[in-house]
């Protein structure tokens, strides 16, 4: 079953209409194949990268979304990775863009496959270097929450809830948490 909302219609090499078929090279998945130039196009999941920004006193930085989906709910700072950056660079950039937070990036904490959205979410631990924030246009408010005060019912995405719950179970742990949401 394909989870992609829009199938490829035209070849990205020559512009000809594609056919959806088995490529004939042993691949067992139906792909967008150009009958004109024989180019095979692949659809792959997008990486969403973000951080769990933590102040020295243990409070966690969350961002109130100012955009859809899930306008007005709380999330960890995260967004789509760009083509010219590493996972770490993307996570740091998104934290700066969404929260205006100065962080020291730590280790990879969670990797969550989200097949229905054709995404993989990756969150890194991060230490806040400053408690001053300058949220970008995608964020209504950036606020620190004590673990007991996290607005669990107002979190934007299951991946955020999963990541925060695992983090709070063992903030100093070294395990990378892997999970799949169907």
PDB file of C-alpha atoms in Angstrom, residues 65 69-76 151-165 181:
ATOM      1  CA  UNK A  65       2.452  25.979  16.901  1.00  0.00           C
ATOM      2  CA  UNK A  69      -1.227  21.049  11.130  1.00  0.00           C
ATOM      3  CA  UNK A  70      -2.191  21.194  14.783  1.00  0.00           C
ATOM      4  CA  UNK A  71      -2.296  24.982  15.110  1.00  0.00           C
ATOM      5  CA  UNK A  72      -2.195  26.098  18.758  1.00  0.00           C
ATOM      6  CA  UNK A  73      -0.789  22.870  20.187  1.00  0.00           C
ATOM      7  CA  UNK A  74       2.599  22.306  21.807  1.00  0.00           C
ATOM      8  CA  UNK A  75       5.540  20.543  20.208  1.00  0.00           C
ATOM      9  CA  UNK A  76       9.257  20.085  20.421  1.00  0.00           C
ATOM     10  CA  UNK A 151       0.623  19.824  28.677  1.00  0.00           C
ATOM     11  CA  UNK A 152       0.314  16.178  27.584  1.00  0.00           C
ATOM     12  CA  UNK A 153      -3.226  16.571  26.230  1.00  0.00           C
ATOM     13  CA  UNK A 154      -2.150  19.543  24.111  1.00  0.00           C
ATOM     14  CA  UNK A 155       0.879  17.993  22.394  1.00  0.00           C
ATOM     15  CA  UNK A 156       0.841  18.173  18.611  1.00  0.00           C
ATOM     16  CA  UNK A 157       2.059  14.748  17.556  1.00  0.00           C
ATOM     17  CA  UNK A 158       2.388  11.228  18.913  1.00  0.00           C
ATOM     18  CA  UNK A 159       6.084  11.287  18.034  1.00  0.00           C
ATOM     19  CA  UNK A 160       6.571  14.244  20.386  1.00  0.00           C
ATOM     20  CA  UNK A 161       4.644  12.541  23.189  1.00  0.00           C
ATOM     21  CA  UNK A 162       6.580   9.300  22.708  1.00  0.00           C
ATOM     22  CA  UNK A 163       9.926  11.101  22.702  1.00  0.00           C
ATOM     23  CA  UNK A 164       9.136  13.185  25.787  1.00  0.00           C
ATOM     24  CA  UNK A 165       7.853  10.183  27.753  1.00  0.00           C
ATOM     25  CA  UNK A 181       3.694   4.500  14.319  1.00  0.00           C
TER      26      UNK A 181
END
